[in-house]
Coordinates of C-alpha atoms and ligand atoms in Angstrom, one line a residue:
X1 CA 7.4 18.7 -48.7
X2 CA 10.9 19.9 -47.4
X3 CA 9.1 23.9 -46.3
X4 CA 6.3 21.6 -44.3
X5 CA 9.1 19.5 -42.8
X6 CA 10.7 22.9 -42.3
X7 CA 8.1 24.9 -40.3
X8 CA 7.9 21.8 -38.2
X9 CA 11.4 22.1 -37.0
X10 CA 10.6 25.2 -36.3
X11 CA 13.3 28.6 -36.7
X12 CA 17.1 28.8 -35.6
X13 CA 17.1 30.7 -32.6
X14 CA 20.3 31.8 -33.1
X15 CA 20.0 33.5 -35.8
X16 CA 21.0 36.6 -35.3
X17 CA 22.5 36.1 -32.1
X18 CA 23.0 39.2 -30.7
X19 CA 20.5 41.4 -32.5
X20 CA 18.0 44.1 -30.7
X21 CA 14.7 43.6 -31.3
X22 CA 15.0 46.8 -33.5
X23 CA 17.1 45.4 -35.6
X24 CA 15.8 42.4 -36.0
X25 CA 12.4 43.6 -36.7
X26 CA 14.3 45.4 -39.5
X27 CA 16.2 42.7 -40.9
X28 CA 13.3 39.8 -40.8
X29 CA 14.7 36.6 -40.6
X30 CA 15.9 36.1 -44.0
X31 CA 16.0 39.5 -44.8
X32 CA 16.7 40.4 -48.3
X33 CA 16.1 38.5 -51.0
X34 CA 19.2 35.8 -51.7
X35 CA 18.3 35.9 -55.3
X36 CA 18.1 39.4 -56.3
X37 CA 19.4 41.5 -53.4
X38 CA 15.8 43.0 -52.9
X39 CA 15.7 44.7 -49.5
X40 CA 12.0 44.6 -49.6
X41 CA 10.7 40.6 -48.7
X42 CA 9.6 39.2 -52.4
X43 CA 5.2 38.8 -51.9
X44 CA 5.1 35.3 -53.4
X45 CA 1.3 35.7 -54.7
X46 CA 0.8 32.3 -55.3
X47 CA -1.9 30.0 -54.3
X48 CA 0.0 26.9 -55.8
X49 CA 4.2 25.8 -57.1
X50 CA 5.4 24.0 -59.7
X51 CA 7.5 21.0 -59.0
X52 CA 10.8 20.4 -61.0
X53 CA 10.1 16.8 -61.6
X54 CA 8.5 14.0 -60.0
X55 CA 9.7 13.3 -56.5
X56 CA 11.1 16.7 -56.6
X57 CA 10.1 19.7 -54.5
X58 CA 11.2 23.7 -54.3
X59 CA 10.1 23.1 -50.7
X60 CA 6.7 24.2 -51.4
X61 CA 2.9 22.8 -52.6
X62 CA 0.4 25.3 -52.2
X63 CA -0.6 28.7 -49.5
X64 CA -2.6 26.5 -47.4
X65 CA 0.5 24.2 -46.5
X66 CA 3.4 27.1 -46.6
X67 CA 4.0 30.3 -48.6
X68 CA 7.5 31.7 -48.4
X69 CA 6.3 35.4 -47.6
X70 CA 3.9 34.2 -44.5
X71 CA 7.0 32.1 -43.6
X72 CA 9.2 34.9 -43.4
X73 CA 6.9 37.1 -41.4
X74 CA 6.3 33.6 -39.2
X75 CA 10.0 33.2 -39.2
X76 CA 10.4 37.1 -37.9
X77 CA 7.9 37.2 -35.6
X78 CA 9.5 33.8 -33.6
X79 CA 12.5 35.6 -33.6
X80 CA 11.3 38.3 -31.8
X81 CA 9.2 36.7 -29.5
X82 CA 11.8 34.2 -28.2
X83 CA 9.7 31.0 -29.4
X84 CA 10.6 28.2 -31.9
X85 CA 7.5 28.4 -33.8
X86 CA 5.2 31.0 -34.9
X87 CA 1.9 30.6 -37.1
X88 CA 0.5 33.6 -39.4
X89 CA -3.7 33.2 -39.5
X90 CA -6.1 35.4 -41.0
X91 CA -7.2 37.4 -37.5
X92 CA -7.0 37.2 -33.8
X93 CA -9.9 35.0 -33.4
X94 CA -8.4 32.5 -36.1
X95 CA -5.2 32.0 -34.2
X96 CA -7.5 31.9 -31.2
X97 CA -10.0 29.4 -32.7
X98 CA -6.8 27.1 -33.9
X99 CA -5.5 27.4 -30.7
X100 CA -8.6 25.2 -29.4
X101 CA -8.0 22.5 -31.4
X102 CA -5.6 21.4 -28.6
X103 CA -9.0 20.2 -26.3
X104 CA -11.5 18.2 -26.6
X105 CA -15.2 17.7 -25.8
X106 CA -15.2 17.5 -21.7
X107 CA -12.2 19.5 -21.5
X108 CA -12.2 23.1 -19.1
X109 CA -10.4 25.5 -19.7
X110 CA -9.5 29.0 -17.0
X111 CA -9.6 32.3 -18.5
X112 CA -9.5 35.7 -17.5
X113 CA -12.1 37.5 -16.6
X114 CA -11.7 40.6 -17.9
X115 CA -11.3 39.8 -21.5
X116 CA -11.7 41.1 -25.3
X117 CA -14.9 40.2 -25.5
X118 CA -14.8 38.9 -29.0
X119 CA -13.0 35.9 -27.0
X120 CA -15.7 35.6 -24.6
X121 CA -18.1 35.6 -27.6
X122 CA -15.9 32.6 -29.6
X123 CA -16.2 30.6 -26.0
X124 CA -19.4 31.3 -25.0
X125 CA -21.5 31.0 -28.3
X126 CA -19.6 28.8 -30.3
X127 CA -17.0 26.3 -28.6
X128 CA -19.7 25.4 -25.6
X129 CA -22.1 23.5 -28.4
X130 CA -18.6 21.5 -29.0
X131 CA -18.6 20.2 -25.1
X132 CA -15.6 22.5 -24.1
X133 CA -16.4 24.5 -20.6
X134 CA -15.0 27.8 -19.4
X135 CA -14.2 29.4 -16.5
X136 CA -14.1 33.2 -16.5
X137 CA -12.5 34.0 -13.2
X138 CA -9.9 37.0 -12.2
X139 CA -6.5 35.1 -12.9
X140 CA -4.8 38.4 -10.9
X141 CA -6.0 37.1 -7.8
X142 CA -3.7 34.3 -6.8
X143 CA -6.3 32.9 -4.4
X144 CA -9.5 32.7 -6.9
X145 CA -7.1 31.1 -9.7
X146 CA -6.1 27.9 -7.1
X147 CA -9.5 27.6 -6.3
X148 CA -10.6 27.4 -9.8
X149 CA -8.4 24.1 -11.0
X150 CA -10.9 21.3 -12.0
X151 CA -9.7 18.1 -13.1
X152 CA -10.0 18.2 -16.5
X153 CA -8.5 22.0 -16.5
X154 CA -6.4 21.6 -19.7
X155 CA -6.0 25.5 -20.6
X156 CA -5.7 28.6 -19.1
X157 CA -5.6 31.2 -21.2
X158 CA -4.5 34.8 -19.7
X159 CA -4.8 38.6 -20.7
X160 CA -2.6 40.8 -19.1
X161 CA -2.8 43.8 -18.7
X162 CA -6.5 43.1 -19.2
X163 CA -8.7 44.7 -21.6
X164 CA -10.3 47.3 -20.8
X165 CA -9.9 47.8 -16.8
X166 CA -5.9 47.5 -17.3
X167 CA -5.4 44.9 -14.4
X168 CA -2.0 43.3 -14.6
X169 CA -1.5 39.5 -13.4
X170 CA 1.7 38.1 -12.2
X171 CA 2.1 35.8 -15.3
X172 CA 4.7 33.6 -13.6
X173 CA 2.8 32.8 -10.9
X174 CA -0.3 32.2 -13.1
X175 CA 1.9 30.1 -15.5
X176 CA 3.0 28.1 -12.4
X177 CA -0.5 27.4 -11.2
X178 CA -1.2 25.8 -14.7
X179 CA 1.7 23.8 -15.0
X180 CA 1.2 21.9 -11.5
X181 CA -2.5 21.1 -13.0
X182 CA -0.9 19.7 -16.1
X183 CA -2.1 22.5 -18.4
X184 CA -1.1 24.5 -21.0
X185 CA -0.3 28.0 -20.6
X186 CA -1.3 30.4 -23.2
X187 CA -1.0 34.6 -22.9
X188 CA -2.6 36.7 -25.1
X189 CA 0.1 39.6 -25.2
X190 CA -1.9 41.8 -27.8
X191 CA -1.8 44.8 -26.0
X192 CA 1.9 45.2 -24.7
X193 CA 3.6 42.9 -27.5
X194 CA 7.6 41.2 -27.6
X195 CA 8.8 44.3 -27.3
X196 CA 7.7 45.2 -23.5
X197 CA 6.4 41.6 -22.4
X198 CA 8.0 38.3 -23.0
X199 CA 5.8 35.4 -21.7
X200 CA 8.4 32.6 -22.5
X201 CA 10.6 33.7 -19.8
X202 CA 7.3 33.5 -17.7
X203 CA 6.5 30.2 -18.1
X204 CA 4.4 30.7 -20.8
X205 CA 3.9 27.9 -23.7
X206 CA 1.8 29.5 -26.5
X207 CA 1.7 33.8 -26.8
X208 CA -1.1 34.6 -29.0
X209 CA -1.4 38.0 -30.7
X210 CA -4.2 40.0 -32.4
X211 CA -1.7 40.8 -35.0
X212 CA -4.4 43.5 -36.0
X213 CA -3.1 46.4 -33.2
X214 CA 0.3 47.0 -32.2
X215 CA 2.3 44.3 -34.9
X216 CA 0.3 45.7 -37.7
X217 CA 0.0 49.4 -36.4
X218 CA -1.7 51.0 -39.3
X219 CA -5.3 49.7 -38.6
X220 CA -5.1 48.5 -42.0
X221 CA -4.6 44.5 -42.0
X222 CA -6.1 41.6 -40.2
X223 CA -3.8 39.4 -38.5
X224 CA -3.4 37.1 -35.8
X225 CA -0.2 34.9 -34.2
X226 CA 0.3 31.6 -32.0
X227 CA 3.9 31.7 -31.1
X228 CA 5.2 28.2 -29.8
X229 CA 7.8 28.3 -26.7
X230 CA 9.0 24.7 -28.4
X231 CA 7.5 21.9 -30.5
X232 CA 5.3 19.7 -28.1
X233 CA 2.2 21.7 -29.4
X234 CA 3.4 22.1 -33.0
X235 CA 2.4 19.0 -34.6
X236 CA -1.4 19.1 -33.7
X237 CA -1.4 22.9 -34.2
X238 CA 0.0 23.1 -37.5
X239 CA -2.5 20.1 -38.7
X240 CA -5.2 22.2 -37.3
X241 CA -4.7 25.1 -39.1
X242 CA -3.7 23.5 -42.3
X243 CA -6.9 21.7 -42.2
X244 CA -8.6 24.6 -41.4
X245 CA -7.0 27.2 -43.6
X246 CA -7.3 30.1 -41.8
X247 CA -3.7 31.7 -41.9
X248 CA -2.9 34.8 -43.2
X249 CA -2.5 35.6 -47.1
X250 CA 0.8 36.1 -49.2
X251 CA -0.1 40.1 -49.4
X252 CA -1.2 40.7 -45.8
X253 CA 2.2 38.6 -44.6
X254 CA 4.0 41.0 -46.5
X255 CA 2.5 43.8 -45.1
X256 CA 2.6 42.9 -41.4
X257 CA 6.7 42.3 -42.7
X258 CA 6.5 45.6 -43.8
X259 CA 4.9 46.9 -40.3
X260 CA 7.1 45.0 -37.6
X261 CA 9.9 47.7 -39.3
X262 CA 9.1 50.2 -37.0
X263 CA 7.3 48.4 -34.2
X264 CA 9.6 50.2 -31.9
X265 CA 9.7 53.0 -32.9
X266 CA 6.2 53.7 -32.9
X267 CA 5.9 51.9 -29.2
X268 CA 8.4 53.8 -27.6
X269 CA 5.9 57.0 -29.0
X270 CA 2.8 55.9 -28.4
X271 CA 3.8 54.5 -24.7
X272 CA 5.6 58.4 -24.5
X273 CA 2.4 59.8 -25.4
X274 CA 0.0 57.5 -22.8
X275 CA 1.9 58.8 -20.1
X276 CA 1.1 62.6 -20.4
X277 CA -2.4 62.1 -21.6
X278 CA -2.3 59.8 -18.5
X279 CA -1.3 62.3 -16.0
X280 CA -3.7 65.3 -18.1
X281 CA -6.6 62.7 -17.5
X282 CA -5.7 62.1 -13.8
X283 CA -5.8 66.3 -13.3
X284 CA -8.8 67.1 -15.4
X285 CA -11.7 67.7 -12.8
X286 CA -14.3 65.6 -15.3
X287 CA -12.6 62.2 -14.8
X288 CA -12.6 60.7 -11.7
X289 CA -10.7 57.5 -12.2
X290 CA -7.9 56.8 -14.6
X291 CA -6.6 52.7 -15.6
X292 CA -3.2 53.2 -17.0
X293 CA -0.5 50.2 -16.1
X294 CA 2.1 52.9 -16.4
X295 CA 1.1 55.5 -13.3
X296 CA 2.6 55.0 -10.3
X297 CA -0.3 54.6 -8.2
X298 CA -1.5 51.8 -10.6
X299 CA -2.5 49.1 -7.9
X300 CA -0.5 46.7 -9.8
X301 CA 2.7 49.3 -10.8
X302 CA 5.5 47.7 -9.2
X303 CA 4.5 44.0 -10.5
X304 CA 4.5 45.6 -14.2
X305 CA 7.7 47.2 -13.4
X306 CA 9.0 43.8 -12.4
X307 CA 7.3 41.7 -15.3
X308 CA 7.6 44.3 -18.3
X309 CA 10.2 46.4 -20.0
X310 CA 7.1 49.2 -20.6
X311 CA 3.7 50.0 -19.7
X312 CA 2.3 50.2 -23.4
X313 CA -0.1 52.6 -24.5
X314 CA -3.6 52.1 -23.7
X315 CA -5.7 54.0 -21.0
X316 CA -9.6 53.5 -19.6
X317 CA -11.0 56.4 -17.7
X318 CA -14.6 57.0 -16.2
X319 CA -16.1 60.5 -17.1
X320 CA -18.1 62.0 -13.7
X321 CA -21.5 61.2 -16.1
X322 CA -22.5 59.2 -18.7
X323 CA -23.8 62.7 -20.8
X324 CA -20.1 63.3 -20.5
X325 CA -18.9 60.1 -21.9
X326 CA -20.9 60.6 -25.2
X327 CA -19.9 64.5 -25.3
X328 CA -16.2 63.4 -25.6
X329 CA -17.1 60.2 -28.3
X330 CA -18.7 63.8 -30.3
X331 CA -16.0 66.4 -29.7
X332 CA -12.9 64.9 -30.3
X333 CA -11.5 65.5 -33.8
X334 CA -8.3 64.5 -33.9
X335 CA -9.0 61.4 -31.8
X336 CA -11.1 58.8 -33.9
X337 CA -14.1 57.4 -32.4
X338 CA -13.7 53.8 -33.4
X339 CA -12.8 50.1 -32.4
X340 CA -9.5 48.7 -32.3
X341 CA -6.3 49.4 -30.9
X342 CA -2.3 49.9 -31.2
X343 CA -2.2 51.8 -34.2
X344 CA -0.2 55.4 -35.7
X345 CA -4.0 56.9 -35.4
X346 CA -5.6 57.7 -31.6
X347 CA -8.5 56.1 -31.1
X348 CA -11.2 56.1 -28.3
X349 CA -13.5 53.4 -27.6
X350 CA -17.1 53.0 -25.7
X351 CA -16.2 49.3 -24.3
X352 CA -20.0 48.4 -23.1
X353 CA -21.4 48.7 -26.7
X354 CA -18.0 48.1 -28.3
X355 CA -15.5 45.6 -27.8
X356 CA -17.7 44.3 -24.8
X357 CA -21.2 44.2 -26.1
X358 CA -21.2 40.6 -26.5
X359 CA -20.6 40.4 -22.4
X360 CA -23.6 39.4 -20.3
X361 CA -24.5 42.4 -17.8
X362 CA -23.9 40.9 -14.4
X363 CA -19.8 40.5 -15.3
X364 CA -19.6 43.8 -17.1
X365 CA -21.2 45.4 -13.7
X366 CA -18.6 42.9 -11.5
X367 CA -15.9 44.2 -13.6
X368 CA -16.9 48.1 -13.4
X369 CA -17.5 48.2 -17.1
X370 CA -20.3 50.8 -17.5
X371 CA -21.9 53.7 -18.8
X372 CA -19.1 56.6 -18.0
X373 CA -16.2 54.1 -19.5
X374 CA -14.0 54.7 -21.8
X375 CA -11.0 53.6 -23.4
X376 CA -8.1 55.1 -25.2
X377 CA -5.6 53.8 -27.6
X378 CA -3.2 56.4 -27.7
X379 CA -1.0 57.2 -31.5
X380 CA 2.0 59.0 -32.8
X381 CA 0.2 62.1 -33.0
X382 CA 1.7 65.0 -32.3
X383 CA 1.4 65.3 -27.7
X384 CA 0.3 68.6 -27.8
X385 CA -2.6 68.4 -30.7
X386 CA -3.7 65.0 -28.5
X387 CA -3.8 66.9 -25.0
X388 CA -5.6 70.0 -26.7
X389 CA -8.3 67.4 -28.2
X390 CA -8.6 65.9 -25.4
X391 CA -9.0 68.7 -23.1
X392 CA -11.6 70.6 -25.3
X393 CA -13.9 67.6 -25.5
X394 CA -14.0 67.0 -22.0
X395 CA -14.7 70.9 -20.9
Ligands
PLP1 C1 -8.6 42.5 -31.1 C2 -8.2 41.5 -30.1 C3 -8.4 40.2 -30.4 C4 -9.0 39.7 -31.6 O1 -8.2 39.9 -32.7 P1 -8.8 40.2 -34.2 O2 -7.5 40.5 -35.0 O3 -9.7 41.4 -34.1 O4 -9.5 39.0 -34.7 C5 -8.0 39.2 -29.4 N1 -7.4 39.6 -28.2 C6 -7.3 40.9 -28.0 C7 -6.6 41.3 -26.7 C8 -7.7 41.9 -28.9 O5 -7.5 43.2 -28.6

């Protein structure tokens, strides 16, 4: 099976030595089609391949082993990222769940505390009844994380900036911690991607996406990523998921191709965007506290200047009541009131019955998650159409 042996080896970093991410989220790895010329990927719909003769092989099987289209978009997305390795799954929580395959029962594993809480849920409810123990604790406070090693510590798994109270952690010094204790260091980089945040050259070993938001962009396709700094992880990674068979299909792969086009294009809009409505929220006389990574008076603003080529695009504000905070969910029009992130379309978001409903009470009220919160995931829209939404529904 020459594509299995293949996506073991992992991609040639060097291709396209040279390259801006632009243009190599244009290109794709292969790019066009050798055969034809087609500029478009080929979607290679096919669950299974025909072999030429016996002990012969075109390189692949069947979809659950390797597809040529997932391994492009694979191929791409390692590229981009700076790893040697990238896996395609079926969402977020797939690449997340296959991810966990690393541990075993008895194993502990650190993770942020202020966290997608579809993650929390996946740790909490479902991986504790296999014997696996977690640790929420607040990996930007360089104090708590040394004090939360155990022995059998074999993960820590970090969100930065975190979701939804926009806390940034110094992810060198938290991939530092978790090398001295002998574990791995994974970073889920959903919300500011490749293209402003780069945890290989942090220290990290595995960068996991919810290929869903920014990557995908449309809120149209499910998608998720483990990207692989080298191959000490690969072997046991790629057996999980292959067991498993939870990548991502032939037609979403060539989709999310399709979308990584103009990743950076519609990043350096969006993040353009989040700053006005940033400094709009921070003036209106309704809100009286504004999380964006990119203002200046950010608590952690000269670390994500440091850390990060951008400050993405998503804000949390608190409304001065909680009558206020379901008037603006009502009035705005342009804005969508719905979950999810990083896409062309604005959303807004009510995090304690949302994306955080699944998180018990006492750590929503320790991390200020309440009644008055919300959170923004700011689009392409036109800035003026966005501001004037904005500002009606909070009058
Ligand atoms: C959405 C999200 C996930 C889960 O991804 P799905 O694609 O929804 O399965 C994980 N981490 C973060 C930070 C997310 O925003």
């Amino acid at each position: 099976m020459a594509d299995e042996i293949d996506g073991l080896l992992g991609i040639d970093q060097q291709k396209h030595a040279g390259w801006h991410a632009d243009s190599i989220a244009v290109r794709g790895y292969e790019g066009i089609d050798a055969r034809t010329g087609s500029i478009s990927y080929p979607l290679y719909q096919s669950a299974t391949f025909a072999h030429p003769a016996w002990g012969q092989s075109t390189g692949y099987c069947y979809s659950r082993c390797g597809n040529p289209t997932r391994l492009e978009l694979e191929n791409t997305i390692a590229l981009l990222e700076g790893g040697k390795k990238a896996m395609a799954f079926s969402s977020g929580m797939a690449a997340i769940t296959t991810l966990l395959k690393l541990l075993r029962a008895g194993d502990h594993v650190l993770v942020s505390d202020d966290l997608y809480g579809g993650t929390y849920r996946l740790f909490s409810n479902i991986y504790t009844q296999y014997g696996l123990e977690f640790d929420y604790v607040d990996l930007t406070d360089p104090d708590v994380l040394a004090a939360s090693f155990k022995p059998n510590t074999r993960l820590v798994f970090l969100e930065t900036p975190t979701n939804p109270t926009m806390k940034v952690a110094d992810v060198a010094a938290v991939g530092e911690a978790a090398h001295a204790h002998g574990a791995v260091f994974a970073v889920d980089n959903t919300f500011l991607t490749m293209y402003f945040q780069k945890p290989f050259e942090l220290g990290g070993d595995v960068v996991i996406y919810s290929g869903t938001k920014y990557l995908c962009g449309h809120n149209d396709v499910l998608s998720g990523f483990l990207i692989l700094r080298d191959n000490t992880l690969l072997e046991p990674l790629f057996n999980a998921t292959m067991s498993e068979g939870n990548q991502l299909d032939p037609f979403d792969s060539w989709l999310m191709l399709r979308s990584l086009k103009t990743l950076g294009v519609r990043l350096r809009q969006q993040e353009r965007n989040a700053k006005r409505i940033a400094e709009a929220l921070k003036a209106n006389p309704h809100v009286t506290d504004v999380f964006y990574v990119g203002d200046p008076d950010h608590q952690n603003y000269e670390l994500s200047k440091r850390q990060t080529t951008g400050f993405g695009a998503m804000i949390s504000f608190k409304t001065d009541t909680h009558e206020r905070a379901l008037a603006v969910l009502e009035r705005t029009k342009l804005i969508l009131f719905a979950e999810s992130l990083g896409g062309t379309e604005s959303l807004v978001t009510y995090p304690l019955v949302q994306t955080h409903g699944s998180i018990p009470k006492p750590m929503l009220d320790k991390l200020g998650i309440d009644d008055r919160l919300l959170r923004l995931s700011v689009g392409i829209e036109d800035i003026d159409d966005l501001l004037a939404d904005l500002e009606q529904a909070l009058a």
